Coordinates of C-alpha atoms (C1' of nucleotides) in Angstrom, one line a residue:
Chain A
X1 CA 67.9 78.4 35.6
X2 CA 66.4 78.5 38.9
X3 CA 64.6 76.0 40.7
X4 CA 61.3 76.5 39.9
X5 CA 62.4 76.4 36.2
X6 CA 63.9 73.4 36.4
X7 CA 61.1 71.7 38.0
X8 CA 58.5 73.0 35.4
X9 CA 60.6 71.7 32.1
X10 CA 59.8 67.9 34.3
X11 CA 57.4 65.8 32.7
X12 CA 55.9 64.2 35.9
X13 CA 55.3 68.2 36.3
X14 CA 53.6 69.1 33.7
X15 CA 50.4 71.6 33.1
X16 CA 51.3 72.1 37.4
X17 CA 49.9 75.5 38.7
X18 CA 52.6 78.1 39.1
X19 CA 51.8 78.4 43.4
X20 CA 52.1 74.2 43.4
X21 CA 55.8 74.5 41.6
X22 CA 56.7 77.1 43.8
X23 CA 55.5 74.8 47.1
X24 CA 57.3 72.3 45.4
X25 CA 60.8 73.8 45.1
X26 CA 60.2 74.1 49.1
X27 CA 60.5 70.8 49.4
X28 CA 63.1 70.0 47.0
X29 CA 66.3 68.8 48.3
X30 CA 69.1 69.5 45.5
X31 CA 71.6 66.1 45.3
X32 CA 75.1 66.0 43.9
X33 CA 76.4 62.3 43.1
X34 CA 79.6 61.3 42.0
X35 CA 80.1 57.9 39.4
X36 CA 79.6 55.0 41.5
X37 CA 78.0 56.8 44.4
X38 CA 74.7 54.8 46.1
X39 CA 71.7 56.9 45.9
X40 CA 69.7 54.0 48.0
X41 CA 70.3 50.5 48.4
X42 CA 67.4 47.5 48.5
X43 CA 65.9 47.3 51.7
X44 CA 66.4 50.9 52.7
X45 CA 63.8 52.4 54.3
X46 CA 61.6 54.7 51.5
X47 CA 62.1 58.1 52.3
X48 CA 61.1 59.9 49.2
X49 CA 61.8 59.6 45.6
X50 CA 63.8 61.5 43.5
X51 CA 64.2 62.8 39.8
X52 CA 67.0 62.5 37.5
X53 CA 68.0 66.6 36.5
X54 CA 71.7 65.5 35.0
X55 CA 73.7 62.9 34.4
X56 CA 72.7 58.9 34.1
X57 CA 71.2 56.3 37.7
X58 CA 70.7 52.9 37.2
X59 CA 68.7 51.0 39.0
X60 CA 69.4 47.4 39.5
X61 CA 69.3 43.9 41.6
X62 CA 71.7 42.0 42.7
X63 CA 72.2 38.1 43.0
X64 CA 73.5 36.5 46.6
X65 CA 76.6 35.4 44.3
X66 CA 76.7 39.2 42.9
X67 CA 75.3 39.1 39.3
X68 CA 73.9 42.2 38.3
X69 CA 71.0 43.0 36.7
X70 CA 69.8 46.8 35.4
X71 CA 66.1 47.2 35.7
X72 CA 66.8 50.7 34.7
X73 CA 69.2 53.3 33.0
X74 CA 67.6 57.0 34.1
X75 CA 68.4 60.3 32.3
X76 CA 67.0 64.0 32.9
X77 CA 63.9 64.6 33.6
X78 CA 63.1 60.7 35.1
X79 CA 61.6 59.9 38.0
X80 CA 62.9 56.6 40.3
X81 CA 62.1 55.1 43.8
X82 CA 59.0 56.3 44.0
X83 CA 57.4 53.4 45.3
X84 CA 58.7 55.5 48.6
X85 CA 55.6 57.1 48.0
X86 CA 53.2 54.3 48.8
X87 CA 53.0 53.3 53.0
X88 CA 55.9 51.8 54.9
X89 CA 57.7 50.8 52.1
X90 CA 61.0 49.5 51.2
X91 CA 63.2 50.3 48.4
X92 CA 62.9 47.0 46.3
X93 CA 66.2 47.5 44.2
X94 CA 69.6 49.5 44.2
X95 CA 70.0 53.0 42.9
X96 CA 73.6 54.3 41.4
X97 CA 74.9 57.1 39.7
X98 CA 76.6 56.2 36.4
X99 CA 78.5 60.0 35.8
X100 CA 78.2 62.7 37.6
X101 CA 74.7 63.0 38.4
X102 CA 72.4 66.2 39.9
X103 CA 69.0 64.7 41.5
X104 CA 66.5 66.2 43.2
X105 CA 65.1 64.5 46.3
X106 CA 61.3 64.9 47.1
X107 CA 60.6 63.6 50.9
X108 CA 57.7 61.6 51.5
X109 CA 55.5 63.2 53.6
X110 CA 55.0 65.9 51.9
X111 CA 55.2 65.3 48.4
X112 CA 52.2 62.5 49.2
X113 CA 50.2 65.3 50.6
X114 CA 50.9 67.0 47.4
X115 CA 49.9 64.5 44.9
X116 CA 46.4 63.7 46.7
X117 CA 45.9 67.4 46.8
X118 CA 46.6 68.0 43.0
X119 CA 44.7 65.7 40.1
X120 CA 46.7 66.4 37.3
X121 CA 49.6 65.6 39.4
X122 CA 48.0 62.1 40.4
X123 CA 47.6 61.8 36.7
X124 CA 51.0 62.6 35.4
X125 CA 52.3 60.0 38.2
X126 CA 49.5 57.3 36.7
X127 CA 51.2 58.0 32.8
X128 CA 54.5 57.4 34.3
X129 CA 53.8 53.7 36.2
X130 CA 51.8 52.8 32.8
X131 CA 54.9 53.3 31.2
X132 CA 57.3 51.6 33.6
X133 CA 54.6 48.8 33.6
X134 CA 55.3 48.5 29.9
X135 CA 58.8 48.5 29.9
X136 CA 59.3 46.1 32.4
X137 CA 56.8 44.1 30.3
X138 CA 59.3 44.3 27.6
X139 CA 61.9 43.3 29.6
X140 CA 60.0 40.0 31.3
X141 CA 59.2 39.8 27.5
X142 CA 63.0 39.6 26.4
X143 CA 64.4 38.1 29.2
X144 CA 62.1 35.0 29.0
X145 CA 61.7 34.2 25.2
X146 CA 64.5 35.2 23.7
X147 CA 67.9 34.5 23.4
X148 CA 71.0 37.2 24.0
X149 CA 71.5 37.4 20.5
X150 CA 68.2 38.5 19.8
X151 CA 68.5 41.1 23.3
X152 CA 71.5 42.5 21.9
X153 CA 70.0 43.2 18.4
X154 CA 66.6 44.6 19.9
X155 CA 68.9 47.1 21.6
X156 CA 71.1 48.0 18.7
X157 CA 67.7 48.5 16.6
X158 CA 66.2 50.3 19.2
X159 CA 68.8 52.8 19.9
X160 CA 69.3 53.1 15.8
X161 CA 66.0 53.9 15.9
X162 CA 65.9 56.1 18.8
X163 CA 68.4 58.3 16.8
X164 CA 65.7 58.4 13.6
X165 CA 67.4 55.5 12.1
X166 CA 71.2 56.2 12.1
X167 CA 73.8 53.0 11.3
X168 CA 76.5 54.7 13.7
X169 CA 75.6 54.1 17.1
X170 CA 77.9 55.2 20.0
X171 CA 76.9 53.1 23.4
X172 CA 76.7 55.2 25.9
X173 CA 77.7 52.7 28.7
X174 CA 80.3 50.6 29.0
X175 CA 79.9 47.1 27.9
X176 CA 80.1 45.2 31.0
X177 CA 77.0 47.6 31.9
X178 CA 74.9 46.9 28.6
X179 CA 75.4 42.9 29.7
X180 CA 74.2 44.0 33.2
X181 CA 71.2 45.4 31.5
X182 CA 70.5 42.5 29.0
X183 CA 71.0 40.0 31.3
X184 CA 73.7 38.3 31.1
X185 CA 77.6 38.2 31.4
X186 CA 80.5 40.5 29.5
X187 CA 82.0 37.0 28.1
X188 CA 79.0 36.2 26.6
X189 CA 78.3 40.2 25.3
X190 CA 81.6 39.5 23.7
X191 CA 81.6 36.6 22.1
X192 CA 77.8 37.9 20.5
X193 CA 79.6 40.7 19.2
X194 CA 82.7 39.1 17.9
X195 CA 80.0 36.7 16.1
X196 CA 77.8 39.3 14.3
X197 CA 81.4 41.1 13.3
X198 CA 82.1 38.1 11.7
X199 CA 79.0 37.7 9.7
X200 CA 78.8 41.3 8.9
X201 CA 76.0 41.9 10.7
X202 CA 77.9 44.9 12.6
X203 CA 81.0 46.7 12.9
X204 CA 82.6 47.5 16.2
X205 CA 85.5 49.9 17.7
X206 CA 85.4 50.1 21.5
X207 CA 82.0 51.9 22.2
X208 CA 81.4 52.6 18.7
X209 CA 78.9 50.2 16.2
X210 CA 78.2 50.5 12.8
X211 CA 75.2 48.6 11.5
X212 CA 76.0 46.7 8.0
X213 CA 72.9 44.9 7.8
X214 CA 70.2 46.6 9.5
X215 CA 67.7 44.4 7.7
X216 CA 69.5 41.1 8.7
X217 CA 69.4 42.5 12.2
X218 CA 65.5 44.1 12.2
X219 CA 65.1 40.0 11.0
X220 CA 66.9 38.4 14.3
X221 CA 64.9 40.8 16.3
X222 CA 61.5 39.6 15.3
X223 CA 61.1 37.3 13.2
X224 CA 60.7 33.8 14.0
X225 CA 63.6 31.5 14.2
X226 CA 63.5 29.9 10.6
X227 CA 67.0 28.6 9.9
X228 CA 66.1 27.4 6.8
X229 CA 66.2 31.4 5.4
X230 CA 68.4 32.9 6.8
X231 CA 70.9 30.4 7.5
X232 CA 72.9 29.4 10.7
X233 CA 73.3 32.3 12.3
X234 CA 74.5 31.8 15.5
Chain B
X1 CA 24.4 40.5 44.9
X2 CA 23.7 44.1 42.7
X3 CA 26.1 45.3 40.3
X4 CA 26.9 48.5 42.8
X5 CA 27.2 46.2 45.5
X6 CA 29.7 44.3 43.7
X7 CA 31.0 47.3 42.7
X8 CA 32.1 48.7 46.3
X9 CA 33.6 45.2 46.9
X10 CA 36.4 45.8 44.2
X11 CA 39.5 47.3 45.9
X12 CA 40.1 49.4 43.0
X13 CA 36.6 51.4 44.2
X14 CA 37.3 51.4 47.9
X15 CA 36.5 54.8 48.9
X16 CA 34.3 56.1 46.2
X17 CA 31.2 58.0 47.2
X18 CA 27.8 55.9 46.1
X19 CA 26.6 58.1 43.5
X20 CA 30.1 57.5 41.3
X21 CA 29.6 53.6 42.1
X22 CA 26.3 54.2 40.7
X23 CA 27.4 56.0 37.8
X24 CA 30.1 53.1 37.3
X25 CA 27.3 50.7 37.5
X26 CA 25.8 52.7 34.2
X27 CA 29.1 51.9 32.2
X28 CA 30.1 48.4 32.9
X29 CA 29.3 45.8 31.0
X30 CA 29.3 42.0 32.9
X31 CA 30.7 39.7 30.8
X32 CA 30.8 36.1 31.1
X33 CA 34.0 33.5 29.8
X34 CA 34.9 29.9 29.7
X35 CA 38.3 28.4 29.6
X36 CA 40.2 29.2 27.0
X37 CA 38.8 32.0 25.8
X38 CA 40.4 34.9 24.9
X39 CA 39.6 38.1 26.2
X40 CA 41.7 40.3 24.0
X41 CA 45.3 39.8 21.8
X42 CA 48.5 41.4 22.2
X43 CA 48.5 44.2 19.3
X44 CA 44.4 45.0 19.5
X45 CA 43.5 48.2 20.4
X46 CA 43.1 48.9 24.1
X47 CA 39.1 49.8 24.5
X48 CA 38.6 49.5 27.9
X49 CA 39.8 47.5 31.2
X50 CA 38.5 44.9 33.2
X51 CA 38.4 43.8 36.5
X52 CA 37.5 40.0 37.4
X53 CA 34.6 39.0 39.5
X54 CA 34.9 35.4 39.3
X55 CA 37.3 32.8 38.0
X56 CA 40.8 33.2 37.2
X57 CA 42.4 35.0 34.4
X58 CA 46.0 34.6 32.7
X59 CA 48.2 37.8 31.0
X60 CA 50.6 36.4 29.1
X61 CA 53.1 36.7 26.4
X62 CA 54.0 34.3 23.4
X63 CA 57.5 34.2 21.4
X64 CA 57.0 33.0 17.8
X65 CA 58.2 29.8 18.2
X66 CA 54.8 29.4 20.6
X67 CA 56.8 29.6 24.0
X68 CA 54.7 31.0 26.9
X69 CA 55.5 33.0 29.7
X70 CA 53.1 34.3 31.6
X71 CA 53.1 37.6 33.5
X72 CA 49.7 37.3 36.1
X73 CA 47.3 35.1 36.9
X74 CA 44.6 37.4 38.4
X75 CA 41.8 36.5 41.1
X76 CA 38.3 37.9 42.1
X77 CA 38.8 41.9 42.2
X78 CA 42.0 42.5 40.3
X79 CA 41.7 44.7 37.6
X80 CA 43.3 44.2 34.0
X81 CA 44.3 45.7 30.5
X82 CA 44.5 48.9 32.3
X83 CA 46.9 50.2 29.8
X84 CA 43.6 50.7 27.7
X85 CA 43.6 54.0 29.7
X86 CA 46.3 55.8 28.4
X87 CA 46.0 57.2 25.3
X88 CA 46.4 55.4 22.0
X89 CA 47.5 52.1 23.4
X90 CA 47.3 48.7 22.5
X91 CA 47.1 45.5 25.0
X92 CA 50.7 44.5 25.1
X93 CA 49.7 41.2 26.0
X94 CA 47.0 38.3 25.9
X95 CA 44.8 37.8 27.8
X96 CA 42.6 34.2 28.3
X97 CA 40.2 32.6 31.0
X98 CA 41.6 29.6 32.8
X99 CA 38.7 28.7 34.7
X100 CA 34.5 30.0 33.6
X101 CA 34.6 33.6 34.4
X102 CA 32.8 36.5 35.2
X103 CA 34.8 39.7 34.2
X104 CA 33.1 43.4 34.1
X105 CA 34.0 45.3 31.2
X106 CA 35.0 49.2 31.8
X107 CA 34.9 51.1 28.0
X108 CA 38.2 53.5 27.6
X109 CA 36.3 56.7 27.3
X110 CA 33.6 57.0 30.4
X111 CA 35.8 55.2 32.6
X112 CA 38.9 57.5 32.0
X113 CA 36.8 60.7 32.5
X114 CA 35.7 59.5 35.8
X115 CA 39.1 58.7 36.9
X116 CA 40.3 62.1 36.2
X117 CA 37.0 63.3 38.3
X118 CA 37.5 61.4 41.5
X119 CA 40.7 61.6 43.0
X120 CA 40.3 58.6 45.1
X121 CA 39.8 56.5 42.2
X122 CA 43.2 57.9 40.6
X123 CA 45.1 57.3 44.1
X124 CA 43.7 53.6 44.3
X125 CA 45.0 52.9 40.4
X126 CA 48.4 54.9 41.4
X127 CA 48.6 51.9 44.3
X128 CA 48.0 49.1 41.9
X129 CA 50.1 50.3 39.3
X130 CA 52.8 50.5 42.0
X131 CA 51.5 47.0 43.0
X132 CA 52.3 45.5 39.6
X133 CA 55.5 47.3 39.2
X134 CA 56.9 45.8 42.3
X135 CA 55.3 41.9 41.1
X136 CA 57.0 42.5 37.6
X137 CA 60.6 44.0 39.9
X138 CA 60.2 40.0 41.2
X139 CA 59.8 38.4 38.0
X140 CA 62.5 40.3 36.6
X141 CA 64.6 39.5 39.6
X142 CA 63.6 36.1 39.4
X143 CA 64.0 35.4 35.5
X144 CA 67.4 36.8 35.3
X145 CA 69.1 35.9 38.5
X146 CA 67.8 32.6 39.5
X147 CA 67.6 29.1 38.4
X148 CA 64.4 26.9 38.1
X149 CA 64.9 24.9 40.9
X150 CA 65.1 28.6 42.8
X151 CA 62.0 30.1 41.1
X152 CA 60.1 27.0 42.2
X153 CA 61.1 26.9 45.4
X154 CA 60.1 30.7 45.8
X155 CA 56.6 29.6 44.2
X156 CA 56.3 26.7 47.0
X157 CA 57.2 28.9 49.9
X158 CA 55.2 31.9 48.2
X159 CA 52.6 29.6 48.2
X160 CA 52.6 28.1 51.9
X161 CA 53.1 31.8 53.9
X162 CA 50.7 32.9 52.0
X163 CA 48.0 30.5 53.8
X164 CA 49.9 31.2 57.0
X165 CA 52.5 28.4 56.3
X166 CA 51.1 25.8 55.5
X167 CA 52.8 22.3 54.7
X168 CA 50.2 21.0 52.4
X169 CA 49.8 22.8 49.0
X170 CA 47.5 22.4 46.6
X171 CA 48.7 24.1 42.7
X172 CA 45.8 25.7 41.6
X173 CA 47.1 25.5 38.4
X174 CA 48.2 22.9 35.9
X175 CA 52.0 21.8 35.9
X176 CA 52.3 23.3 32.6
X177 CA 50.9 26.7 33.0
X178 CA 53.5 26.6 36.0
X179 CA 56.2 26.4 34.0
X180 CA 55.0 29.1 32.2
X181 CA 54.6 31.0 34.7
X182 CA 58.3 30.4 36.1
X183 CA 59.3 31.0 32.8
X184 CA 60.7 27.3 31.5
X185 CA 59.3 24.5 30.1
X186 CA 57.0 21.5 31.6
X187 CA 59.7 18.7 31.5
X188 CA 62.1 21.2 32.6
X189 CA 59.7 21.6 35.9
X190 CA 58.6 18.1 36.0
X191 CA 62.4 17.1 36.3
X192 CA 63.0 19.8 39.0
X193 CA 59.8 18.0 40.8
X194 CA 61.3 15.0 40.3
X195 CA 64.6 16.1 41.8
X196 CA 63.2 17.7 45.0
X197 CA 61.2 15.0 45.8
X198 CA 64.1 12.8 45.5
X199 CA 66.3 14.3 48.0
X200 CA 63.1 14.3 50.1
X201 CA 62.6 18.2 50.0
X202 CA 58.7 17.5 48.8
X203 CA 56.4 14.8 48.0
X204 CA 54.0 15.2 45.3
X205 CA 50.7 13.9 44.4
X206 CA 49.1 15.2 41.3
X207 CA 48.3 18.6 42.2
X208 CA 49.2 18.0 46.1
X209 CA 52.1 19.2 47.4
X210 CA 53.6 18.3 51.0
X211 CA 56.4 20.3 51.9
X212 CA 58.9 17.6 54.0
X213 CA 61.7 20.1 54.3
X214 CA 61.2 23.9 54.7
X215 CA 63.9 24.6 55.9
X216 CA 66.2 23.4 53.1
X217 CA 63.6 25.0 50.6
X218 CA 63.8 28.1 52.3
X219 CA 67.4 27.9 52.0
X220 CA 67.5 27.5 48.2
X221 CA 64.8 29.7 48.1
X222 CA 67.0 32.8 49.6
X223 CA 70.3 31.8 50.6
X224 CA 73.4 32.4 48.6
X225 CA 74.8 29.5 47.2
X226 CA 77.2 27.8 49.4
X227 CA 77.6 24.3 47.8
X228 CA 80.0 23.1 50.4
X229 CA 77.3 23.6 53.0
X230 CA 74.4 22.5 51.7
X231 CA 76.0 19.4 49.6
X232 CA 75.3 19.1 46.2
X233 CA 71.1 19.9 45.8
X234 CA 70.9 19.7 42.0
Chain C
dC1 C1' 105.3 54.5 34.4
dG2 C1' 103.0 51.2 36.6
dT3 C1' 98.4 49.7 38.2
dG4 C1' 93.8 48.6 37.4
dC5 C1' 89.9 48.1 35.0
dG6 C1' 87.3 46.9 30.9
dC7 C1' 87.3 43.9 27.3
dT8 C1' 88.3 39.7 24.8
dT9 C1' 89.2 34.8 23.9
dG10 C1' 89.8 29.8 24.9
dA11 C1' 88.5 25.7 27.2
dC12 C1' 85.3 23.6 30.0
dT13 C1' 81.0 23.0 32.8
dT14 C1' 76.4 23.6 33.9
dT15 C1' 71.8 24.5 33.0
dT16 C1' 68.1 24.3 30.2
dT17 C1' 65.8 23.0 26.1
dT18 C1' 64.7 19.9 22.3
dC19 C1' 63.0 15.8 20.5
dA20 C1' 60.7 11.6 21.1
dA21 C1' 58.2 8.2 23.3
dT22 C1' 55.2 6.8 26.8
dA23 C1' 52.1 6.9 30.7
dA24 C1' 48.3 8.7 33.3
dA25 C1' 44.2 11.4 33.8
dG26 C1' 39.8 13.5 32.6
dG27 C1' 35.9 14.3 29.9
dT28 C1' 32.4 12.8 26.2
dG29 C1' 29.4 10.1 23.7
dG30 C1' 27.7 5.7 22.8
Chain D
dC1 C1' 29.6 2.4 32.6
dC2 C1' 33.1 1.9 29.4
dA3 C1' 35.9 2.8 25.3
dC4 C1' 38.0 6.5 23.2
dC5 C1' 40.3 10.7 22.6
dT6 C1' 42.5 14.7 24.1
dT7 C1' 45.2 16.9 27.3
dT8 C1' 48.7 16.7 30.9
dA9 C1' 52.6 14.8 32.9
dT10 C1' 56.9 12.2 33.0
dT11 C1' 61.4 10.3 31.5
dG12 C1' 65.5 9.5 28.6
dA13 C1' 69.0 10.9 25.5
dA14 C1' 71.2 14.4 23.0
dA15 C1' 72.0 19.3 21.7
dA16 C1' 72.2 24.0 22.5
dA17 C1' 72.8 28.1 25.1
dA18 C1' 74.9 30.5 28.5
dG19 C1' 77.9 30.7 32.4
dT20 C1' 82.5 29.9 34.9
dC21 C1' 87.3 30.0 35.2
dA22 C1' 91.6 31.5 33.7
dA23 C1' 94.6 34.1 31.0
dG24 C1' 96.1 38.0 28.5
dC25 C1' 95.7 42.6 26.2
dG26 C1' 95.4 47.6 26.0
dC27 C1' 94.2 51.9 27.4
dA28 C1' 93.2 55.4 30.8
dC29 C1' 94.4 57.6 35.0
dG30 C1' 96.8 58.7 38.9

DNA sequence: CGTGCGCTTGACTTTTTTCAATAAAGGTGG
DNA sequence: CCACCTTTATTGAAAAAAGTCAAGCGCACG
C-alpha cells in the first residue's frame, strides 16, 4: 500500500480531495518505533503531531515520585500530540510506543496551513477533540467517583462489549500497564482480581479473563452501591 | 449593549465577518437563570450549545451515591454543551447556574451549518476544544497523581498568578463546591485548611485567603516529595 | 542456565471518607 | 430589627480504601 493509500483509509482523512492527500504524503515523515521508545516527552517543544499506522502509543503523565498514569492507549488510524498544532505549544504529557509501532509524523507548519485551507479537514479534526473531550470526561468521571473495583469492571465490560459481548477476554497489555491506565498500582490490580476470582465474578490465567457473572459485574459498574442486594462485595 | 455587539465580544466569534454575526444574532436565543437552576441533565439530548454572558456556570458530574465532582466552572464568554454539535449526542454532564445568569442559547441545527460555512468559526472551536482538552489533561493529572493538600495548593497558587500574584485571595466560590471541584469532600478540605493554616502556610477568613508562605506552597504545589527536607507538612 | 521483569501476596501505613454533632452565617418573613 | 430556618463550615472519632514496603514465584529471553 502506498502512501497515499494509507493516508486515505485515516479517519481524521476522510472525504479529503485526492490533490490534498497527495500534498499531504509530501509532508509525511514515515516513523519506526521500537517497544519502549519515546516518541516525545512533556515539555518538549510541539513540533507536529503524528498518527498511529501500526502498532500500540500510550500516552501518559508522570508523578515527581514516578507514578504513572495512561491518559491514552492509541492504535491505527489515531491521531496524538496534536495540540502541536495550536501556537508555541508544549507537549503536555509523554508519548511511548508499546510494540513495534509505524507513525507518521505531520510537521507543524505545514500541516496548520493545510487544515485552515481545507473545511472538511477542520471538521474531521473538530469530531476527533469532541471525542477525546468525552473520553477524558469518562476518565475524570471514573477516576473521581468510583472506586478501582468499579474501574476494573467498567473496563472488563467495556472491552467484552467492544468484542459484541464475548465472556473471553484476552488483555492486550500487560497488567502493570492496565493499573497505569486505571489509576492506580499493580498490588492493588492484583489483589481486585484475586477478589472477584474468589467470588466468581471472573476467571483469570495470565492475560486471559473469563467473565462468570457478567450480570454481577454490569451491576458493580453502575449501579449504586446497595450492600443490602448484592451483598459484601468487596 | 446589542445582541451583535455582544456577539463580536465572545472569543468563540473573533474574526467573523458582520453579516454571519448578524446571521448568528437571528439564531440565538438570550436566556436568563438563577442559582441553582439547571440548564440541562447528563443523558438529555444535546439541542444546541451555549455560551455565557453573565454569571457563572458549573459542568459537573454526579456518582449515584450523590458525590460531586465538577469538571468547569465557566465565566462571561465561555462557550458550553458544545458536544450538542456532533451528531446524535447527548450532554454527558450537568449543567447548573451558580450565580443569576445570562446565557445565549445556540440551536444544534443552524448553528452547526454555519460552522461548517465559516472556517474561522471552525478554527476558533478547534482552539477551544484544544483548550479544554489540555484543562481536563490537568484534572486528570491532578486527580490521579496528587493528594488534596497538593490539588489545593495548585488551586491557591492557580489562583494568586493568575491576578499577577497576589497574596490576598478571595474564593469565588463556596468551600464545598471547592471540594468538588478538587475532587474530595468538604471536611476533607476544611481539614486540609485547617492544617495549612496551622503550620502557618495560610490564614483564612471565610472566603479570604492570605497566602503567609508562597514559597512552601509552591513547593508542595510542584516539588517532588522530599520529606526529609521539607519536615513533615501533613 | 541464569537474570530480570511481571505478577502476586502479606503486613503495615497513610490518606481519605463516613458518620455524627455542632457552630456559624445568611436570607426571609413577621 | 429580630427570630427562625436553611445552608455552609468545622471538628472528632472511627472505618474504609488504597498505597508502600518487602518478599517470593515463575516465565521469557538472551
Amino acid at each position: 500500500m502506498n502512501i497515499v493509500e494509507t493516508l486515505s483509509s485515516i479517519p481524521l482523512f476522510l472525504g479529503l480531495p485526492e490533490n490534498q492527500l497527495v500534498e499531504l504524503s509530501r509532508i509525511v515523515v514515515d516513523k519506526r518505533f521500537k517497544r519502549g521508545d519515546i516518541i516525545f516527552s512533556e515539555g518538549d517543544e510541539g513540533i507536529g503531531f503524528y498518527i498511529v499506522i501500526s502498532g500500540k502509543i500510550k500516552i501518559y503523565k508522570i508523578s515527581p515520585d514516578g507514578k504513572e498514569q495512561i491518559l491514552h492507549i492509541l492504535g491505527a488510524g489515531e491521531p496524538f500530540g496534536e495540540i502541536a498544532l495550536m501556537g508555541e505549544q508544549f507537549y503536555p504529557a509523554h508519548a511511548e510506543a508499546m510494540d513495534k509501532s509505524r507513525i507518521f509524523f505531520f510537521p507543524k507548519v505545514p500541516f496548520a496551513s493545510l487544515i485552515k485551507q481545507n473545511p472538511s479537514l477542520a471538521l474531521n479534526m473538530i469530531a476527533i477533540l469532541f471525542f477525546r473531550l468525552h473520553e477524558f470526561t469518562v476518565m475524570i468521571e471514573s477516576l473521581s467517583l468510583k472506586d478501582v473495583p468499579t474501574r476494573l469492571a467498567d473496563y472488563l465490560i467495556y472491552l467484552s462489549e467492544r468484542n459484541g459481548g464475548v465472556s473471553e477476554l484476552k488483555l492486550d497489555i500487560p497488567k502493570t500497564q492496565l493499573a497505569n491506565l486505571l489509576g492506580t498500582i499493580p498490588e492493588t490490580l492484583s489483589r481486585i482480581f484475586a477478589k472477584m476470582t474468589k467470588q466468581g465474578l471472573i476467571k483469570t490465567d495470565g492475560p486471559n479473563i473469563k467473565i462468570l457473572d457478567y450480570h454481577a459485574l454490569k451491576e458493580l459498574s453502575t449501579a449504586e452501591k446497595r450492600l443490602s442486594d448484592i451483598g459484601e462485595l468487596f
